Coordinates of C-alpha atoms in Angstrom, one line a residue:
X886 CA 197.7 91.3 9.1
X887 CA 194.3 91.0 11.2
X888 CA 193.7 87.3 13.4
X889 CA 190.7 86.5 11.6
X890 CA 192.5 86.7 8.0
X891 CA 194.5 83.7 9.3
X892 CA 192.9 80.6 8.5
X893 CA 194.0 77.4 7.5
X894 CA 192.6 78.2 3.7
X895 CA 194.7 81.1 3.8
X896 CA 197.6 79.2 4.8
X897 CA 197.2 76.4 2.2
X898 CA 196.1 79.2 -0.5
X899 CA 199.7 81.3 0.4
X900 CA 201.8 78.1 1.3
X901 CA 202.8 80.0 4.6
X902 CA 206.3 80.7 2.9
X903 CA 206.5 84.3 4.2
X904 CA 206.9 85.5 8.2
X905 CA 203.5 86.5 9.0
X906 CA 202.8 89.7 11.6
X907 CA 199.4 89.9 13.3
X908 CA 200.2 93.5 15.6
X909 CA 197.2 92.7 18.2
X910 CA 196.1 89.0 19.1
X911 CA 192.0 89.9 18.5
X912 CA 190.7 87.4 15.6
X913 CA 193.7 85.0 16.4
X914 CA 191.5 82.5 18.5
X915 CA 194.5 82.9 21.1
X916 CA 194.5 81.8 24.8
X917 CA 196.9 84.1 27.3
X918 CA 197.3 84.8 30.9
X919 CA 195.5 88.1 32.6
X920 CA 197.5 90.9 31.7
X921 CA 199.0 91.2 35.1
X922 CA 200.9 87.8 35.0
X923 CA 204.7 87.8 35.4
X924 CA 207.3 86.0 36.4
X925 CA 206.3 85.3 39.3
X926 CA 203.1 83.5 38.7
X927 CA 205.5 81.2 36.7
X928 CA 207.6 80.3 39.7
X929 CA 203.9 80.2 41.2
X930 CA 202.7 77.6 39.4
X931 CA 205.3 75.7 38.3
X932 CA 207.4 76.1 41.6
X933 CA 210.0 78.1 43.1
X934 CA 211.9 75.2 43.2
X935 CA 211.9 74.1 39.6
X936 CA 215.1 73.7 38.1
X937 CA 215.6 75.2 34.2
X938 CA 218.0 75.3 31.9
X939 CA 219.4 78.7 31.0
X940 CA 221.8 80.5 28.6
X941 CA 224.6 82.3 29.5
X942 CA 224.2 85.2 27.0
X943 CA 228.0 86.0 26.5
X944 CA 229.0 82.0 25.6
X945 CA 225.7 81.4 24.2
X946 CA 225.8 78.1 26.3
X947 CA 223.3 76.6 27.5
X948 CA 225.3 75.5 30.7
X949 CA 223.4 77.6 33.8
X950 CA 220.8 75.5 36.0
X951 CA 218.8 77.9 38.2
X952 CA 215.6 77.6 40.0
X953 CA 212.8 79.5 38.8
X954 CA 212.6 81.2 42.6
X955 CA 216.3 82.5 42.0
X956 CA 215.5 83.7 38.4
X957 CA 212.7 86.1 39.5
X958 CA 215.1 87.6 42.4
X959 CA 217.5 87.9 39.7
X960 CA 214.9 89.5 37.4
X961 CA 212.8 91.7 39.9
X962 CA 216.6 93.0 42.1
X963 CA 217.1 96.1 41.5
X964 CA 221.4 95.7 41.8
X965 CA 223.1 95.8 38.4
X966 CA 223.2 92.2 36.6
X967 CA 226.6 91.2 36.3
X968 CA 225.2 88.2 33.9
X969 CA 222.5 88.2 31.3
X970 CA 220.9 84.8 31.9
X971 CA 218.1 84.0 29.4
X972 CA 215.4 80.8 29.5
X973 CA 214.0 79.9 26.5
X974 CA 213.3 76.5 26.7
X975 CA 211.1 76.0 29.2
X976 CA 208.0 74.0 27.9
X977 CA 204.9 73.7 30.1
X978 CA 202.5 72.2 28.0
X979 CA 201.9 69.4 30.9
X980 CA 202.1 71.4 34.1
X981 CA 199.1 73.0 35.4
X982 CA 199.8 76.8 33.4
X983 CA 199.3 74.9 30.0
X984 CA 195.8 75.6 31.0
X985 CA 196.2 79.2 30.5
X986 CA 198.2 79.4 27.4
X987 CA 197.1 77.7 24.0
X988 CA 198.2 78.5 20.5
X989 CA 196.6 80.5 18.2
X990 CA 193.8 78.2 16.1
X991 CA 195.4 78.2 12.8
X992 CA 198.8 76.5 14.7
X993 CA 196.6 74.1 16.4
X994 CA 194.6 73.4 13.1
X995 CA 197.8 72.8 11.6
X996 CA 200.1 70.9 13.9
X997 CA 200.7 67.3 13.3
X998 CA 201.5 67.0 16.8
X999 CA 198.0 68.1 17.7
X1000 CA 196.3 66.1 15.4
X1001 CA 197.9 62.5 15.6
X1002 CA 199.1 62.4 19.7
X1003 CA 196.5 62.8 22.7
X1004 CA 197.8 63.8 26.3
X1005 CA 198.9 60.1 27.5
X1006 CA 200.1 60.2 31.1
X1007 CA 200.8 56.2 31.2
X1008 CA 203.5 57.2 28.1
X1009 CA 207.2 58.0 29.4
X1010 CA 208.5 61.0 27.7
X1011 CA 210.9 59.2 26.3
X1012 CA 208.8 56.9 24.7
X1013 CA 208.7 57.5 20.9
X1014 CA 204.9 56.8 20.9
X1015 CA 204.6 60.0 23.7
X1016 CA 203.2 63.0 22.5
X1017 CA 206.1 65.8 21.7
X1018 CA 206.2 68.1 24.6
X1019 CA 207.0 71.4 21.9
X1020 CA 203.7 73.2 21.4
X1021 CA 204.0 75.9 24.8
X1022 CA 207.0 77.5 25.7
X1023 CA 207.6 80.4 28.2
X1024 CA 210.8 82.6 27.5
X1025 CA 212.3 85.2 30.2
X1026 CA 214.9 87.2 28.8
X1027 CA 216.4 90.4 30.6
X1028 CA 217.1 93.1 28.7
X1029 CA 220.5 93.3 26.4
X1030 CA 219.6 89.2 25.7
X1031 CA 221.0 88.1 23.2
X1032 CA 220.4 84.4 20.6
X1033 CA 222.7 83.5 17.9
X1034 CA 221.5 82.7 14.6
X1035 CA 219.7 79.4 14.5
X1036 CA 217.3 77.2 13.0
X1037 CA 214.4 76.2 15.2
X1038 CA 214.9 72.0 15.0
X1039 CA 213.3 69.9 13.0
X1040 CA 212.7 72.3 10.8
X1041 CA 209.6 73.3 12.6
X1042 CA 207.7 76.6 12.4
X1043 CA 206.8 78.8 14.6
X1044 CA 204.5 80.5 17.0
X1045 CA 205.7 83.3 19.0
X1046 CA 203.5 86.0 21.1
X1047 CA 204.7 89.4 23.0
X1048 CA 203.5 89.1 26.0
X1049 CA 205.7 91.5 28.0
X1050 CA 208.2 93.5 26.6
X1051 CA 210.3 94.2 23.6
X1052 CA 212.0 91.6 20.9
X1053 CA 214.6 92.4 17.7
X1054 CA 214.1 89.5 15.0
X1055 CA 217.1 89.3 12.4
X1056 CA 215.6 87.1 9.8
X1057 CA 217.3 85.3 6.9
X1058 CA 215.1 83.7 4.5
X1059 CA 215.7 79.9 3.6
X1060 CA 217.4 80.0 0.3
X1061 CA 219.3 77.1 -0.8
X1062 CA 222.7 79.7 -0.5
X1063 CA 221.6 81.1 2.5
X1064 CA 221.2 77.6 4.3
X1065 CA 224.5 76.7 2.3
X1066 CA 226.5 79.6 4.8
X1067 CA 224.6 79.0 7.7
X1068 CA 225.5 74.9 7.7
X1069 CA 229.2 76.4 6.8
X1070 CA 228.8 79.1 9.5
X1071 CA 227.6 76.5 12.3
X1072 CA 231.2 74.0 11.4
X1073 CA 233.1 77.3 11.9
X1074 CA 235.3 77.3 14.9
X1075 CA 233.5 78.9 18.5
X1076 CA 235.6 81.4 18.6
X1077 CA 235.2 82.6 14.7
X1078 CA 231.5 81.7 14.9
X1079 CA 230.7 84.2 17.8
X1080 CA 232.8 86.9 16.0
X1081 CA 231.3 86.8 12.8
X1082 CA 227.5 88.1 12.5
X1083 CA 225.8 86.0 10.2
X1084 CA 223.7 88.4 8.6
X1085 CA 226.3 90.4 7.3
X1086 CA 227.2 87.4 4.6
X1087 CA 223.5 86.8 3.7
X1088 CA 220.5 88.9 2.9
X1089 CA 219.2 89.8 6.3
X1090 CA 215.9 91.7 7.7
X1091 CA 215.1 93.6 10.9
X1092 CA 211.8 92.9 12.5
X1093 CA 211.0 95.2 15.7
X1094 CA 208.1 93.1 18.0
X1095 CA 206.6 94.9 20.5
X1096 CA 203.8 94.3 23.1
X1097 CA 200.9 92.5 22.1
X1098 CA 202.4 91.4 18.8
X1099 CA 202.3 87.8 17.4
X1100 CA 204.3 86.2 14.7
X1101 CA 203.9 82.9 13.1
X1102 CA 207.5 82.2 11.3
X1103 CA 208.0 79.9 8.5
X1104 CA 210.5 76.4 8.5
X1105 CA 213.8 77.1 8.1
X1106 CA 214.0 80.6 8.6
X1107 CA 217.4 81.4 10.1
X1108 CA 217.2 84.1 12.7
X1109 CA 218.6 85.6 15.3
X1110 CA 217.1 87.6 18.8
X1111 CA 217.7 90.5 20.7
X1112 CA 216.2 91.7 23.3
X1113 CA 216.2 95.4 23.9
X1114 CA 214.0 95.5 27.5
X1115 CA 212.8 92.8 29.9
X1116 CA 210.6 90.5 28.2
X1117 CA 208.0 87.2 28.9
X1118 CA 207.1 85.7 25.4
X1119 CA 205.0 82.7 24.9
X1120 CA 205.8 80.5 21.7
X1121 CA 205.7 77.1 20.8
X1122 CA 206.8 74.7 17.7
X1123 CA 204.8 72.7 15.3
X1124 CA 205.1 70.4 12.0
X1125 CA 202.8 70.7 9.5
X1126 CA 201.2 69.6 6.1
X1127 CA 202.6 73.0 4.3
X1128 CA 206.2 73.0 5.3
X1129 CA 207.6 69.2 4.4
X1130 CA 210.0 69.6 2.1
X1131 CA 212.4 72.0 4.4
X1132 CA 211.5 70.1 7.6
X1133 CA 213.5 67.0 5.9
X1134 CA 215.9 69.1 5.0
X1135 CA 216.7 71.1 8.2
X1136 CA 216.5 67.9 9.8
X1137 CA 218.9 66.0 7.4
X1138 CA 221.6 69.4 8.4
X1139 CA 221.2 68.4 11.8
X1140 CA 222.2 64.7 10.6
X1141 CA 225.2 65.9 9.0
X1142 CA 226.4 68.5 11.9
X1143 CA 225.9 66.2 14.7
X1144 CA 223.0 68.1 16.5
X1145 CA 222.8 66.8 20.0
X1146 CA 219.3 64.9 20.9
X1147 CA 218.1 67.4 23.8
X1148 CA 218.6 69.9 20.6
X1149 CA 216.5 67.3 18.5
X1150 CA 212.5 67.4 17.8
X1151 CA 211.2 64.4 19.9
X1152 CA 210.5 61.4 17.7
X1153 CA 210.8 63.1 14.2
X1154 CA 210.2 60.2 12.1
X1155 CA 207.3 59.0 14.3
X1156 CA 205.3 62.0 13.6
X1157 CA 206.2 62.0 10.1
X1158 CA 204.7 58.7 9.9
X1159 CA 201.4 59.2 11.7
X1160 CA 201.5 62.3 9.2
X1161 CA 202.1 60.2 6.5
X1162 CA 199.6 57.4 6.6
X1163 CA 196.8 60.0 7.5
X1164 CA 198.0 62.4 4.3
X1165 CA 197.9 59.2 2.4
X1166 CA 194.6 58.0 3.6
X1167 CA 192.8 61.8 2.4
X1168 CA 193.7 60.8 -1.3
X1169 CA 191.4 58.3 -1.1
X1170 CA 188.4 61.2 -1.1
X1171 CA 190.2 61.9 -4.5
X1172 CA 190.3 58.5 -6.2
X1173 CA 187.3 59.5 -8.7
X1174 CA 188.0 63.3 -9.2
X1175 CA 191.7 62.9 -9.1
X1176 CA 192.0 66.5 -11.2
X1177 CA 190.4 68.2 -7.8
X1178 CA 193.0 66.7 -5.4
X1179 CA 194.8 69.9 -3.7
X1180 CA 198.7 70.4 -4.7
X1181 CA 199.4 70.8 -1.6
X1182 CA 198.5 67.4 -0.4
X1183 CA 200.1 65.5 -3.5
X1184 CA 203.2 68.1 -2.7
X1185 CA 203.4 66.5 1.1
X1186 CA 202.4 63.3 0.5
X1187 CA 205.1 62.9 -2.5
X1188 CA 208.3 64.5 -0.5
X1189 CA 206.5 62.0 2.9
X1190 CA 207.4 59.3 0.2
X1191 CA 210.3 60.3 -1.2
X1192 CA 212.2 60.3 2.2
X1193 CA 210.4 58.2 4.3
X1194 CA 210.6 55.0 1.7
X1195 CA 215.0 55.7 2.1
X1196 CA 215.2 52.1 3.7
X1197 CA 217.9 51.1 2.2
X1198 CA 220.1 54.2 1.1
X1199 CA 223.6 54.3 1.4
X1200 CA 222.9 57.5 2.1
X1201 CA 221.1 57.1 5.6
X1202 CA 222.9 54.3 8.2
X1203 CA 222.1 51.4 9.4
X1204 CA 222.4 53.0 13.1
X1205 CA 219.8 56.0 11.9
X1206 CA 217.9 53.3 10.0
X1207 CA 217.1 51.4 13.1
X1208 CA 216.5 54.7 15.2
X1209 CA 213.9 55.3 12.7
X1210 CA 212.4 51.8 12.7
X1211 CA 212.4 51.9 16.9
X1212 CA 210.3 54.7 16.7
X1213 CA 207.6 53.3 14.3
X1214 CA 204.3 53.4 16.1
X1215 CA 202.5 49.6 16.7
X1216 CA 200.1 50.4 13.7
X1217 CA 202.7 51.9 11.7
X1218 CA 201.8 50.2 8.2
X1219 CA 205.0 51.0 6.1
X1220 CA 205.0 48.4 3.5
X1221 CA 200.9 49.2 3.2
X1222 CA 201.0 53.0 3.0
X1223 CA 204.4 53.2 0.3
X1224 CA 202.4 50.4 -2.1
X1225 CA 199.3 52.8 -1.9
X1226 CA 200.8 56.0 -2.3
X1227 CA 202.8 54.9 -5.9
X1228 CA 199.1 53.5 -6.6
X1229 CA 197.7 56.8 -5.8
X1230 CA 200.6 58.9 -7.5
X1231 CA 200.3 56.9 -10.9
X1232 CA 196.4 57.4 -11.0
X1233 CA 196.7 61.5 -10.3
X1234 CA 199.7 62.2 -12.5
X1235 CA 197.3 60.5 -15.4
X1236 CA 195.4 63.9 -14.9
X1237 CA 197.5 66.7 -14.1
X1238 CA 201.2 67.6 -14.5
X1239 CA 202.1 66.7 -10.5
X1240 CA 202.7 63.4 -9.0
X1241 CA 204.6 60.5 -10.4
X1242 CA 207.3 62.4 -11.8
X1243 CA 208.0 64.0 -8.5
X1244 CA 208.4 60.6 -6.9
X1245 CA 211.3 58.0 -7.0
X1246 CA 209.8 54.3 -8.0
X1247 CA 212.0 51.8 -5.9
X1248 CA 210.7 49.0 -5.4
X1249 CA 207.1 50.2 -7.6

């Protein structure tokens, strides 16, 4: 597709359920580095001396620390690589090269991150009302790098540009089966896991990204990476209005398989809830022309409500209950905001076939 096609009315008109492939980044409203920038402008500016995480391609652990100085010389040497080290999570969206990278407009348009938290330097990351540091990543993969098959977290989708190089997408589409093998795939012992390919038990598709090409991938598409020559990528993760029903639910897999925090989206339920109120708060435009209210707002605002009012499911515990309440921002009306949306949901569902059916009525 051409950049200028992408718009948010396209989005909400499609339901962004389908990988989307723009080949050249003109019409995309995206910001990159000059073309000459490498890796070493990102030890540059972020400092040799930086420390990163990195995978070792052949465990697929995440267990290497190296300094972004030692990654270039291991990058621009000219000896054979006894390794294949690969950094793909290292976000930058508060160092001084966030200024030279920002997501395409649609993904900023979109992104509840971007719309609810401003840049707050007084707020410790850790801090659930901090802004989510997931919207600019830089990934340097040598050639013959290699990522299992994985769901980004939180269900999130995705924003991913060619800047350099070459990547191999092996894409499984979110089916309730195919997310039924992966969860079974991902309990599987190490050993079986990394022998079996994952694609071979579920419907699987080959995309080919080359220079210059952007994609903007769906929640809870299951995919997989190679990388057939050296590459720099820049990418980045966003919630969003259009995907809530499978952000719950990849979220609620990583519940039940024990997904480490560092492996977490920073302060799910917090954004959901700024999300939430804000969703909630549009009906209003909609109280006396109910029939023109847009499915997809009554579709996010009823699955927001469905899962967010779970306060007192046997389902969720009372350990994940009070990590939820803990990260409820100050102004956080919950009681407020669930008493308005049933309101809201009775009143539309008097008018078209969509609202209160599609919601559970605890405590209405």
């Amino acid at each position: 597709m051409r950049g200028r096609d992408i718009d948010i009315d396209y989005m909400r008109e499609c339901g962004f359920k389908k990988l989307i492939l723009i080949e050249e980044k003109s019409g995309l409203d995206i910001i990159l580095p000059d073309e000459n920038f490498g890796y070493h402008n990102v030890a540059e500016i972020l400092g040799a001396d930086k420390v990163v995480s990195a995978i070792d391609v052949e465990s697929q652990e995440e267990n290497l620390v190296v300094t972004l100085g030692q990654f270039v010389k291991y990058m621009d040497s000219p000896q054979p690589r006894d390794t294949t080290i690969n950094i793909i999570s290292l976000e930058f969206s508060k160092s001084a090269m966030s200024k030279l990278v920002e997501p395409p407009l649609v993904v900023r348009t979109l992104s509840w991150v971007d719309q609810y938290f401003q840049d707050d330097e007084e707020e410790p990351p850790e801090s659930p009302y901090a802004k989510p540091e997931v919207q600019k990543y830089c990934l340097m993969s040598p050639e013959n790098s290699f990522t299992d098959f994985h769901i980004d977290f939180g269900g999130t989708s995705v924003w991913y540009h060619i800047f350099k190089g070459r990547k191999i997408f092996y894409l499984i589409p979110p089916t309730d089966e195919n997310l039924m093998k992966y969860e079974m795939w991902m309990r599987s012992p190490p050993a079986e896991q990394s022998s079996t390919f994952l694609g071979d038990k579920c419907d699987c598709y080959r995309l080919e990204l080359k220079e210059g090409n952007t994609i903007l991938m769906p929640s809870g598409w299951i995919h997989a990476v190679l990388t057939p020559q050296d590459s720099l990528v820049f990418g980045g993760n966003f919630l969003h209005d259009l995907a809530v029903e499978y952000q719950f639910k990849i979220n609620q897999m990583e519940d039940r398989l024990e997904t480490p925090e560092r492996y977490r989206f920073p302060h799910f339920y917090t954004v959901c809830w700024e999300a939430f109120q804000d969703l909630v708060s549009r009906l209003e435009d909609f109280r006396d022309h109910p029939k023109d209210a847009p499915k997809w707002l009554l579709k996010a605002v009823s699955t927001l409500y469905n899962t967010l009012q779970e306060n007192s499911s046997d389902s969720v515990s009372q350990e994940e209950l009070k990590r939820r309440k803990d990260e409820l921002t100050p102004h956080a009306d919950v009681s407020g905001t669930l008493k308005k949306t049933r309101e809201f949901m009775k009143l539309f569902a008097t008018h078209m076939n969509f609202g209160a059916e599609t919601i559970k009525t605890e405590n209405a």
